[in-house]
Amino acid sequence: LDEARLRVMRVAGVNRVSLGIQSLDDRYLAYLGRNHDADKARQAYRMVRGAGSAPQNPAGKGAADLSPRGFTNVNVDLMFSFPGQTLEEIKADVAGLTALGSEHISLYMLNLEEHSRFYARKVRLPDDDLQAGQYGMVAAELERAGYGQYEISNFARPGKESRHNLNYWQGGEYIGLGVGAHSYLDGKLSWNVDRLNIYIDRVGRGEPAVAGFRQLDGRERFKQALLIGLRMNRGVEVEGLQRLLDSCLTAEEQGKIEQFIRHGFFVREDGYLKATDKGRLVLDELCSQLI
């Protein structure tokens, strides 16, 4: 990241920047294989904010002002639950990131993807109970710092919730640009090729970069919107979703939902079906059982 790149983004109309800081502990950044350290992360954040930058007009009077005025809507990513990471270390990371003053913070836990170097090393992650405790602590610390949770992994200052993420979670349409990107239009889910050289070759020849697609029927669109919507704190207005997509829950699915409500995983409030704090900790498992 540099100021020239930021100027191009500003001129192009970009109004939100997300920085993959992940941690402000150099040991864990090295463990992740990141090419930045904590100082570089803070420097990048200050650059995005435009700290100390003065208006530049190299072409003289009347020319376009291409200086980065400073982005006023910034997200930073926080990753936690590394093997051996202590609660004190996680708290220090949360304190360091919130001190930056971004408008939005996204949380991630380290996952072991097959064929990744962590998977090959047979890295042992903390057990589920420990991860749940760490997640609860991080969520509470972010709330205390003024970041309201609106989705399982996302926290924002009032009015700064990610609009494009909300669009995904509410079943909206979107266009994916780039290698491996997904698009969703008119009920059709499509995805681009995931090899950079193939992508460049196709685009260079003026050919579509799409690798495949799948047309979702009303039932599939309903299930997708329901499961994704349950990630949001506001939950899902199931009846409205059923009318919109002309589909509905089966008797078996309704029975499972009632069971989850009795066990305190879900709750109904103001016409919305929501996951409770307890339910959010095991939401993936609940959804796999539900549909």
PDB file of C-alpha atoms in Angstrom:
ATOM      1  CA  LEU A   1       0.000   0.000   0.000  1.00  0.00           C
ATOM      2  CA  ASP A   2       1.258   3.452  -0.853  1.00  0.00           C
ATOM      3  CA  GLU A   3      -0.123   6.958  -1.235  1.00  0.00           C
ATOM      4  CA  ALA A   4      -0.187   6.766  -5.039  1.00  0.00           C
ATOM      5  CA  ARG A   5      -2.446   3.723  -4.885  1.00  0.00           C
ATOM      6  CA  LEU A   6      -4.676   5.458  -2.347  1.00  0.00           C
ATOM      7  CA  ARG A   7      -4.966   8.527  -4.596  1.00  0.00           C
ATOM      8  CA  VAL A   8      -6.116   6.333  -7.486  1.00  0.00           C
ATOM      9  CA  MET A   9      -8.705   4.700  -5.246  1.00  0.00           C
ATOM     10  CA  ARG A  10     -10.031   8.036  -4.044  1.00  0.00           C
ATOM     11  CA  VAL A  11     -10.299   9.447  -7.564  1.00  0.00           C
ATOM     12  CA  ALA A  12     -12.095   6.265  -8.675  1.00  0.00           C
ATOM     13  CA  GLY A  13     -14.727   6.815  -5.988  1.00  0.00           C
ATOM     14  CA  VAL A  14     -13.734   4.157  -3.459  1.00  0.00           C
ATOM     15  CA  ASN A  15     -15.186   5.246  -0.112  1.00  0.00           C
ATOM     16  CA  ARG A  16     -14.295   2.352   2.207  1.00  0.00           C
ATOM     17  CA  VAL A  17     -11.013   0.541   2.871  1.00  0.00           C
ATOM     18  CA  SER A  18     -10.444  -2.734   4.705  1.00  0.00           C
ATOM     19  CA  LEU A  19      -7.005  -3.523   6.117  1.00  0.00           C
ATOM     20  CA  GLY A  20      -6.009  -7.129   6.863  1.00  0.00           C
ATOM     21  CA  ILE A  21      -4.020  -6.284   9.965  1.00  0.00           C
ATOM     22  CA  GLN A  22      -4.902  -9.596  11.735  1.00  0.00           C
ATOM     23  CA  SER A  23      -2.683  -8.956  14.774  1.00  0.00           C
ATOM     24  CA  LEU A  24      -0.395  -6.371  16.299  1.00  0.00           C
ATOM     25  CA  ASP A  25       1.818  -9.077  17.802  1.00  0.00           C
ATOM     26  CA  ASP A  26       4.839  -9.586  15.540  1.00  0.00           C
ATOM     27  CA  ARG A  27       5.236 -13.204  16.646  1.00  0.00           C
ATOM     28  CA  TYR A  28       1.799 -14.180  15.381  1.00  0.00           C
ATOM     29  CA  LEU A  29       2.174 -12.159  12.191  1.00  0.00           C
ATOM     30  CA  ALA A  30       5.353 -14.117  11.473  1.00  0.00           C
ATOM     31  CA  TYR A  31       3.544 -17.349  12.350  1.00  0.00           C
ATOM     32  CA  LEU A  32       0.851 -16.498   9.790  1.00  0.00           C
ATOM     33  CA  GLY A  33       3.484 -15.746   7.166  1.00  0.00           C
ATOM     34  CA  ARG A  34       2.393 -12.115   6.791  1.00  0.00           C
ATOM     35  CA  ASN A  35       4.799  -9.699   5.134  1.00  0.00           C
ATOM     36  CA  HIS A  36       4.041  -6.870   7.552  1.00  0.00           C
ATOM     37  CA  ASP A  37       4.751  -6.245  11.217  1.00  0.00           C
ATOM     38  CA  ALA A  38       2.817  -4.181  13.768  1.00  0.00           C
ATOM     39  CA  ASP A  39       4.647  -0.948  12.891  1.00  0.00           C
ATOM     40  CA  LYS A  40       3.879  -1.362   9.187  1.00  0.00           C
ATOM     41  CA  ALA A  41       0.236  -2.060  10.015  1.00  0.00           C
ATOM     42  CA  ARG A  42      -0.048   1.157  12.018  1.00  0.00           C
ATOM     43  CA  GLN A  43       1.765   3.067   9.276  1.00  0.00           C
ATOM     44  CA  ALA A  44      -0.654   1.712   6.663  1.00  0.00           C
ATOM     45  CA  TYR A  45      -3.619   2.724   8.806  1.00  0.00           C
ATOM     46  CA  ARG A  46      -2.273   6.276   9.200  1.00  0.00           C
ATOM     47  CA  MET A  47      -1.695   6.423   5.445  1.00  0.00           C
ATOM     48  CA  VAL A  48      -5.302   5.389   4.761  1.00  0.00           C
ATOM     49  CA  ARG A  49      -6.531   8.058   7.139  1.00  0.00           C
ATOM     50  CA  GLY A  50      -4.371  10.590   5.317  1.00  0.00           C
ATOM     51  CA  ALA A  51      -2.584  11.628   8.486  1.00  0.00           C
ATOM     52  CA  GLY A  52      -0.314  14.575   7.762  1.00  0.00           C
ATOM     53  CA  SER A  53      -1.013  14.599   4.021  1.00  0.00           C
ATOM     54  CA  ALA A  54      -1.330  18.003   2.412  1.00  0.00           C
ATOM     55  CA  PRO A  55      -3.296  18.739  -0.787  1.00  0.00           C
ATOM     56  CA  GLN A  56      -1.099  18.139  -3.820  1.00  0.00           C
ATOM     57  CA  ASN A  57      -1.508  19.932  -7.112  1.00  0.00           C
ATOM     58  CA  PRO A  58       1.615  19.130  -9.125  1.00  0.00           C
ATOM     59  CA  ALA A  59       0.136  20.235 -12.449  1.00  0.00           C
ATOM     60  CA  GLY A  60      -0.487  23.739 -11.201  1.00  0.00           C
ATOM     61  CA  LYS A  61      -3.536  25.875 -10.642  1.00  0.00           C
ATOM     62  CA  GLY A  62      -6.763  24.459 -11.989  1.00  0.00           C
ATOM     63  CA  ALA A  63      -5.541  20.869 -12.249  1.00  0.00           C
ATOM     64  CA  ALA A  64      -7.358  18.018 -10.542  1.00  0.00           C
ATOM     65  CA  ASP A  65      -6.455  17.532  -6.886  1.00  0.00           C
ATOM     66  CA  LEU A  66      -5.373  13.892  -6.561  1.00  0.00           C
ATOM     67  CA  SER A  67      -4.293  13.933  -2.940  1.00  0.00           C
ATOM     68  CA  PRO A  68      -5.672  11.328  -0.544  1.00  0.00           C
ATOM     69  CA  ARG A  69      -7.956  13.392   1.658  1.00  0.00           C
ATOM     70  CA  GLY A  70      -8.145  10.525   4.094  1.00  0.00           C
ATOM     71  CA  PHE A  71     -10.673   7.697   4.094  1.00  0.00           C
ATOM     72  CA  THR A  72     -13.331   8.191   6.753  1.00  0.00           C
ATOM     73  CA  ASN A  73     -14.748   4.663   6.622  1.00  0.00           C
ATOM     74  CA  VAL A  74     -12.193   1.994   7.480  1.00  0.00           C
ATOM     75  CA  ASN A  75     -12.396  -1.651   8.545  1.00  0.00           C
ATOM     76  CA  VAL A  76      -9.594  -3.623  10.160  1.00  0.00           C
ATOM     77  CA  ASP A  77      -9.426  -7.406  10.441  1.00  0.00           C
ATOM     78  CA  LEU A  78      -8.569  -9.183  13.686  1.00  0.00           C
ATOM     79  CA  MET A  79      -7.586 -12.843  13.780  1.00  0.00           C
ATOM     80  CA  PHE A  80      -7.322 -14.769  17.028  1.00  0.00           C
ATOM     81  CA  SER A  81      -7.317 -18.241  18.594  1.00  0.00           C
ATOM     82  CA  PHE A  82      -3.836 -19.206  17.461  1.00  0.00           C
ATOM     83  CA  PRO A  83      -2.288 -22.313  19.039  1.00  0.00           C
ATOM     84  CA  GLY A  84      -0.894 -21.309  22.408  1.00  0.00           C
ATOM     85  CA  GLN A  85      -2.310 -17.763  22.308  1.00  0.00           C
ATOM     86  CA  THR A  86      -3.332 -16.525  25.765  1.00  0.00           C
ATOM     87  CA  LEU A  87      -6.337 -14.423  26.727  1.00  0.00           C
ATOM     88  CA  GLU A  88      -3.978 -11.628  27.747  1.00  0.00           C
ATOM     89  CA  GLU A  89      -2.401 -11.623  24.277  1.00  0.00           C
ATOM     90  CA  ILE A  90      -5.837 -11.536  22.628  1.00  0.00           C
ATOM     91  CA  LYS A  91      -6.934  -8.673  24.895  1.00  0.00           C
ATOM     92  CA  ALA A  92      -3.776  -6.747  23.984  1.00  0.00           C
ATOM     93  CA  ASP A  93      -4.567  -7.180  20.283  1.00  0.00           C
ATOM     94  CA  VAL A  94      -8.155  -6.012  20.780  1.00  0.00           C
ATOM     95  CA  ALA A  95      -6.960  -2.976  22.738  1.00  0.00           C
ATOM     96  CA  GLY A  96      -4.379  -2.132  20.093  1.00  0.00           C
ATOM     97  CA  LEU A  97      -6.839  -2.379  17.210  1.00  0.00           C
ATOM     98  CA  THR A  98      -9.634  -0.448  18.907  1.00  0.00           C
ATOM     99  CA  ALA A  99      -7.115   2.280  19.780  1.00  0.00           C
ATOM    100  CA  LEU A 100      -6.682   2.884  16.038  1.00  0.00           C
ATOM    101  CA  GLY A 101     -10.267   4.143  15.947  1.00  0.00           C
ATOM    102  CA  SER A 102     -11.588   2.404  12.822  1.00  0.00           C
ATOM    103  CA  GLU A 103     -15.299   2.417  12.092  1.00  0.00           C
ATOM    104  CA  HIS A 104     -15.569  -1.360  11.680  1.00  0.00           C
ATOM    105  CA  ILE A 105     -13.812  -4.517  12.900  1.00  0.00           C
ATOM    106  CA  SER A 106     -14.135  -8.008  11.398  1.00  0.00           C
ATOM    107  CA  LEU A 107     -13.182 -11.110  13.389  1.00  0.00           C
ATOM    108  CA  TYR A 108     -11.653 -14.317  12.139  1.00  0.00           C
ATOM    109  CA  MET A 109     -10.429 -17.480  13.809  1.00  0.00           C
ATOM    110  CA  LEU A 110      -7.561 -19.444  12.323  1.00  0.00           C
ATOM    111  CA  ASN A 111      -9.043 -22.292  10.257  1.00  0.00           C
ATOM    112  CA  LEU A 112      -7.214 -25.292   8.853  1.00  0.00           C
ATOM    113  CA  GLU A 113      -7.976 -25.469   5.149  1.00  0.00           C
ATOM    114  CA  GLU A 114      -7.067 -28.716   3.427  1.00  0.00           C
ATOM    115  CA  HIS A 115      -3.810 -28.492   1.429  1.00  0.00           C
ATOM    116  CA  SER A 116      -2.730 -25.368   3.366  1.00  0.00           C
ATOM    117  CA  ARG A 117       0.681 -25.289   5.016  1.00  0.00           C
ATOM    118  CA  PHE A 118      -0.960 -25.237   8.459  1.00  0.00           C
ATOM    119  CA  TYR A 119      -2.914 -28.373   7.531  1.00  0.00           C
ATOM    120  CA  ALA A 120       0.261 -30.046   6.280  1.00  0.00           C
ATOM    121  CA  ARG A 121       2.004 -29.233   9.566  1.00  0.00           C
ATOM    122  CA  LYS A 122      -0.861 -30.884  11.486  1.00  0.00           C
ATOM    123  CA  VAL A 123      -1.338 -27.737  13.554  1.00  0.00           C
ATOM    124  CA  ARG A 124      -3.576 -28.344  16.580  1.00  0.00           C
ATOM    125  CA  LEU A 125      -6.084 -25.570  17.177  1.00  0.00           C
ATOM    126  CA  PRO A 126      -7.548 -24.748  20.611  1.00  0.00           C
ATOM    127  CA  ASP A 127     -10.526 -26.939  21.545  1.00  0.00           C
ATOM    128  CA  ASP A 128     -14.082 -25.729  20.935  1.00  0.00           C
ATOM    129  CA  ASP A 129     -14.773 -24.668  24.518  1.00  0.00           C
ATOM    130  CA  LEU A 130     -11.620 -22.554  24.662  1.00  0.00           C
ATOM    131  CA  GLN A 131     -12.409 -20.951  21.302  1.00  0.00           C
ATOM    132  CA  ALA A 132     -15.948 -20.178  22.476  1.00  0.00           C
ATOM    133  CA  GLY A 133     -14.583 -18.479  25.580  1.00  0.00           C
ATOM    134  CA  GLN A 134     -12.108 -16.460  23.528  1.00  0.00           C
ATOM    135  CA  TYR A 135     -14.826 -15.373  21.105  1.00  0.00           C
ATOM    136  CA  GLY A 136     -17.112 -14.289  23.950  1.00  0.00           C
ATOM    137  CA  MET A 137     -14.323 -12.263  25.523  1.00  0.00           C
ATOM    138  CA  VAL A 138     -13.418 -10.531  22.245  1.00  0.00           C
ATOM    139  CA  ALA A 139     -17.075  -9.704  21.551  1.00  0.00           C
ATOM    140  CA  ALA A 140     -17.487  -8.208  25.024  1.00  0.00           C
ATOM    141  CA  GLU A 141     -14.297  -6.140  24.704  1.00  0.00           C
ATOM    142  CA  LEU A 142     -15.390  -4.753  21.333  1.00  0.00           C
ATOM    143  CA  GLU A 143     -18.824  -3.862  22.700  1.00  0.00           C
ATOM    144  CA  ARG A 144     -17.162  -2.014  25.574  1.00  0.00           C
ATOM    145  CA  ALA A 145     -15.039  -0.115  23.058  1.00  0.00           C
ATOM    146  CA  GLY A 146     -18.165   1.117  21.255  1.00  0.00           C
ATOM    147  CA  TYR A 147     -18.457  -1.457  18.472  1.00  0.00           C
ATOM    148  CA  GLY A 148     -21.909  -3.002  18.208  1.00  0.00           C
ATOM    149  CA  GLN A 149     -22.182  -6.550  16.932  1.00  0.00           C
ATOM    150  CA  TYR A 150     -24.528  -6.909  13.966  1.00  0.00           C
ATOM    151  CA  GLU A 151     -23.325 -10.263  12.574  1.00  0.00           C
ATOM    152  CA  ILE A 152     -21.401 -13.204  14.005  1.00  0.00           C
ATOM    153  CA  SER A 153     -18.008 -11.895  12.889  1.00  0.00           C
ATOM    154  CA  ASN A 154     -18.663  -8.194  12.362  1.00  0.00           C
ATOM    155  CA  PHE A 155     -18.760  -5.201  14.682  1.00  0.00           C
ATOM    156  CA  ALA A 156     -19.301  -1.554  13.797  1.00  0.00           C
ATOM    157  CA  ARG A 157     -19.772   1.879  15.233  1.00  0.00           C
ATOM    158  CA  PRO A 158     -23.382   3.125  14.900  1.00  0.00           C
ATOM    159  CA  GLY A 159     -24.344   3.574  11.247  1.00  0.00           C
ATOM    160  CA  LYS A 160     -21.110   2.036   9.921  1.00  0.00           C
ATOM    161  CA  GLU A 161     -22.319  -1.507   9.290  1.00  0.00           C
ATOM    162  CA  SER A 162     -20.943  -2.894   6.019  1.00  0.00           C
ATOM    163  CA  ARG A 163     -23.585  -2.279   3.362  1.00  0.00           C
ATOM    164  CA  HIS A 164     -22.182  -4.757   0.859  1.00  0.00           C
ATOM    165  CA  ASN A 165     -21.980  -7.517   3.480  1.00  0.00           C
ATOM    166  CA  LEU A 166     -25.540  -6.787   4.577  1.00  0.00           C
ATOM    167  CA  ASN A 167     -26.573  -7.145   0.948  1.00  0.00           C
ATOM    168  CA  TYR A 168     -25.088 -10.669   0.850  1.00  0.00           C
ATOM    169  CA  TRP A 169     -26.672 -11.704   4.132  1.00  0.00           C
ATOM    170  CA  GLN A 170     -30.078 -10.375   3.121  1.00  0.00           C
ATOM    171  CA  GLY A 171     -30.088 -12.365  -0.119  1.00  0.00           C
ATOM    172  CA  GLY A 172     -29.305  -9.421  -2.424  1.00  0.00           C
ATOM    173  CA  GLU A 173     -27.635  -9.608  -5.811  1.00  0.00           C
ATOM    174  CA  TYR A 174     -23.982  -8.834  -6.460  1.00  0.00           C
ATOM    175  CA  ILE A 175     -21.303  -8.913  -9.145  1.00  0.00           C
ATOM    176  CA  GLY A 176     -17.949 -10.527  -8.367  1.00  0.00           C
ATOM    177  CA  LEU A 177     -14.895  -9.110 -10.146  1.00  0.00           C
ATOM    178  CA  GLY A 178     -11.548 -10.876 -10.211  1.00  0.00           C
ATOM    179  CA  VAL A 179      -9.981 -14.305  -9.867  1.00  0.00           C
ATOM    180  CA  GLY A 180     -12.316 -16.815  -8.207  1.00  0.00           C
ATOM    181  CA  ALA A 181     -14.980 -14.162  -7.586  1.00  0.00           C
ATOM    182  CA  HIS A 182     -18.640 -15.165  -7.239  1.00  0.00           C
ATOM    183  CA  SER A 183     -21.694 -13.376  -8.638  1.00  0.00           C
ATOM    184  CA  TYR A 184     -25.393 -13.770  -7.876  1.00  0.00           C
ATOM    185  CA  LEU A 185     -27.917 -12.402 -10.384  1.00  0.00           C
ATOM    186  CA  ASP A 186     -31.497 -13.436 -11.166  1.00  0.00           C
ATOM    187  CA  GLY A 187     -31.173 -16.506  -8.978  1.00  0.00           C
ATOM    188  CA  LYS A 188     -28.028 -17.674 -10.789  1.00  0.00           C
ATOM    189  CA  LEU A 189     -24.859 -18.266  -8.792  1.00  0.00           C
ATOM    190  CA  SER A 190     -21.702 -18.101 -10.931  1.00  0.00           C
ATOM    191  CA  TRP A 191     -17.983 -18.111 -10.244  1.00  0.00           C
ATOM    192  CA  ASN A 192     -14.851 -17.076 -12.102  1.00  0.00           C
ATOM    193  CA  VAL A 193     -11.817 -19.217 -12.833  1.00  0.00           C
ATOM    194  CA  ASP A 194      -9.501 -19.501  -9.838  1.00  0.00           C
ATOM    195  CA  ARG A 195      -6.147 -19.537 -11.670  1.00  0.00           C
ATOM    196  CA  LEU A 196      -4.561 -16.136 -12.242  1.00  0.00           C
ATOM    197  CA  ASN A 197      -2.865 -17.007 -15.530  1.00  0.00           C
ATOM    198  CA  ILE A 198      -6.095 -18.422 -17.005  1.00  0.00           C
ATOM    199  CA  TYR A 199      -8.067 -15.385 -15.802  1.00  0.00           C
ATOM    200  CA  ILE A 200      -5.595 -12.939 -17.398  1.00  0.00           C
ATOM    201  CA  ASP A 201      -5.535 -14.924 -20.638  1.00  0.00           C
ATOM    202  CA  ARG A 202      -9.320 -15.017 -20.959  1.00  0.00           C
ATOM    203  CA  VAL A 203      -9.841 -11.363 -20.099  1.00  0.00           C
ATOM    204  CA  GLY A 204      -7.007 -10.373 -22.445  1.00  0.00           C
ATOM    205  CA  ARG A 205      -8.780 -12.163 -25.282  1.00  0.00           C
ATOM    206  CA  GLY A 206     -12.095 -10.562 -24.422  1.00  0.00           C
ATOM    207  CA  GLU A 207     -13.617 -13.852 -23.274  1.00  0.00           C
ATOM    208  CA  PRO A 208     -15.762 -14.446 -20.173  1.00  0.00           C
ATOM    209  CA  ALA A 209     -13.818 -15.472 -17.080  1.00  0.00           C
ATOM    210  CA  VAL A 210     -16.735 -17.509 -15.720  1.00  0.00           C
ATOM    211  CA  ALA A 211     -15.790 -21.079 -14.766  1.00  0.00           C
ATOM    212  CA  GLY A 212     -19.295 -22.324 -13.970  1.00  0.00           C
ATOM    213  CA  PHE A 213     -22.758 -21.456 -12.731  1.00  0.00           C
ATOM    214  CA  ARG A 214     -25.792 -22.928 -11.033  1.00  0.00           C
ATOM    215  CA  GLN A 215     -29.363 -21.720 -11.331  1.00  0.00           C
ATOM    216  CA  LEU A 216     -31.024 -21.799  -7.930  1.00  0.00           C
ATOM    217  CA  ASP A 217     -34.720 -22.612  -7.695  1.00  0.00           C
ATOM    218  CA  GLY A 218     -37.039 -20.940  -5.193  1.00  0.00           C
ATOM    219  CA  ARG A 219     -36.418 -23.581  -2.564  1.00  0.00           C
ATOM    220  CA  GLU A 220     -32.629 -23.271  -2.819  1.00  0.00           C
ATOM    221  CA  ARG A 221     -32.795 -19.465  -2.713  1.00  0.00           C
ATOM    222  CA  PHE A 222     -34.999 -19.672   0.370  1.00  0.00           C
ATOM    223  CA  LYS A 223     -32.606 -22.017   2.190  1.00  0.00           C
ATOM    224  CA  GLN A 224     -29.607 -19.864   1.296  1.00  0.00           C
ATOM    225  CA  ALA A 225     -31.275 -16.649   2.476  1.00  0.00           C
ATOM    226  CA  LEU A 226     -32.457 -18.297   5.703  1.00  0.00           C
ATOM    227  CA  LEU A 227     -29.115 -19.776   6.683  1.00  0.00           C
ATOM    228  CA  ILE A 228     -27.097 -16.689   5.798  1.00  0.00           C
ATOM    229  CA  GLY A 229     -29.650 -14.388   7.435  1.00  0.00           C
ATOM    230  CA  LEU A 230     -29.383 -16.237  10.739  1.00  0.00           C
ATOM    231  CA  ARG A 231     -25.789 -14.962  10.987  1.00  0.00           C
ATOM    232  CA  MET A 232     -27.134 -11.436  11.544  1.00  0.00           C
ATOM    233  CA  ASN A 233     -28.100 -10.250  15.012  1.00  0.00           C
ATOM    234  CA  ARG A 234     -31.412  -8.992  13.636  1.00  0.00           C
ATOM    235  CA  GLY A 235     -32.200 -12.486  12.373  1.00  0.00           C
ATOM    236  CA  VAL A 236     -34.590 -13.436   9.579  1.00  0.00           C
ATOM    237  CA  GLU A 237     -38.203 -12.492   8.981  1.00  0.00           C
ATOM    238  CA  VAL A 238     -39.166 -16.006   7.929  1.00  0.00           C
ATOM    239  CA  GLU A 239     -42.742 -15.260   6.850  1.00  0.00           C
ATOM    240  CA  GLY A 240     -41.673 -12.365   4.643  1.00  0.00           C
ATOM    241  CA  LEU A 241     -38.915 -14.498   3.126  1.00  0.00           C
ATOM    242  CA  GLN A 242     -41.399 -17.260   2.373  1.00  0.00           C
ATOM    243  CA  ARG A 243     -43.703 -14.834   0.563  1.00  0.00           C
ATOM    244  CA  LEU A 244     -40.849 -13.251  -1.373  1.00  0.00           C
ATOM    245  CA  LEU A 245     -39.411 -16.524  -2.658  1.00  0.00           C
ATOM    246  CA  ASP A 246     -42.651 -18.519  -2.770  1.00  0.00           C
ATOM    247  CA  SER A 247     -41.218 -21.259  -0.589  1.00  0.00           C
ATOM    248  CA  CYS A 248     -41.621 -22.380   3.000  1.00  0.00           C
ATOM    249  CA  LEU A 249     -40.211 -24.484   5.795  1.00  0.00           C
ATOM    250  CA  THR A 250     -41.150 -28.143   5.848  1.00  0.00           C
ATOM    251  CA  ALA A 251     -42.873 -29.598   8.905  1.00  0.00           C
ATOM    252  CA  GLU A 252     -39.597 -31.306   9.844  1.00  0.00           C
ATOM    253  CA  GLU A 253     -37.652 -28.026   9.605  1.00  0.00           C
ATOM    254  CA  GLN A 254     -40.272 -26.190  11.655  1.00  0.00           C
ATOM    255  CA  GLY A 255     -40.013 -28.917  14.297  1.00  0.00           C
ATOM    256  CA  LYS A 256     -36.238 -28.517  14.487  1.00  0.00           C
ATOM    257  CA  ILE A 257     -36.574 -24.763  14.887  1.00  0.00           C
ATOM    258  CA  GLU A 258     -39.004 -25.223  17.769  1.00  0.00           C
ATOM    259  CA  GLN A 259     -36.533 -27.659  19.340  1.00  0.00           C
ATOM    260  CA  PHE A 260     -33.694 -25.133  19.004  1.00  0.00           C
ATOM    261  CA  ILE A 261     -35.909 -22.469  20.597  1.00  0.00           C
ATOM    262  CA  ARG A 262     -36.697 -24.742  23.555  1.00  0.00           C
ATOM    263  CA  HIS A 263     -32.986 -25.342  24.091  1.00  0.00           C
ATOM    264  CA  GLY A 264     -32.195 -21.617  24.006  1.00  0.00           C
ATOM    265  CA  PHE A 265     -30.347 -21.538  20.676  1.00  0.00           C
ATOM    266  CA  PHE A 266     -32.974 -19.532  18.771  1.00  0.00           C
ATOM    267  CA  VAL A 267     -35.580 -16.984  19.790  1.00  0.00           C
ATOM    268  CA  ARG A 268     -38.498 -15.270  18.059  1.00  0.00           C
ATOM    269  CA  GLU A 269     -38.743 -11.499  18.508  1.00  0.00           C
ATOM    270  CA  ASP A 270     -40.905  -9.004  16.600  1.00  0.00           C
ATOM    271  CA  GLY A 271     -41.501 -11.457  13.759  1.00  0.00           C
ATOM    272  CA  TYR A 272     -37.817 -12.344  13.383  1.00  0.00           C
ATOM    273  CA  LEU A 273     -36.121 -15.679  14.037  1.00  0.00           C
ATOM    274  CA  LYS A 274     -32.775 -14.985  15.720  1.00  0.00           C
ATOM    275  CA  ALA A 275     -29.826 -16.945  17.034  1.00  0.00           C
ATOM    276  CA  THR A 276     -29.108 -16.238  20.700  1.00  0.00           C
ATOM    277  CA  ASP A 277     -25.599 -15.656  22.048  1.00  0.00           C
ATOM    278  CA  LYS A 278     -25.548 -19.364  22.879  1.00  0.00           C
ATOM    279  CA  GLY A 279     -26.805 -20.266  19.416  1.00  0.00           C
ATOM    280  CA  ARG A 280     -24.254 -18.142  17.585  1.00  0.00           C
ATOM    281  CA  LEU A 281     -21.439 -20.187  19.114  1.00  0.00           C
ATOM    282  CA  VAL A 282     -22.705 -23.328  17.354  1.00  0.00           C
ATOM    283  CA  LEU A 283     -24.638 -21.809  14.453  1.00  0.00           C
ATOM    284  CA  ASP A 284     -22.861 -23.789  11.720  1.00  0.00           C
ATOM    285  CA  GLU A 285     -23.856 -27.038  13.425  1.00  0.00           C
ATOM    286  CA  LEU A 286     -27.434 -25.853  13.974  1.00  0.00           C
ATOM    287  CA  CYS A 287     -27.791 -24.875  10.309  1.00  0.00           C
ATOM    288  CA  SER A 288     -26.386 -28.202   9.124  1.00  0.00           C
ATOM    289  CA  GLN A 289     -29.060 -29.947  11.204  1.00  0.00           C
ATOM    290  CA  LEU A 290     -31.804 -27.570  10.128  1.00  0.00           C
ATOM    291  CA  ILE A 291     -31.433 -27.933   6.357  1.00  0.00           C
TER     292      ILE A 291
END
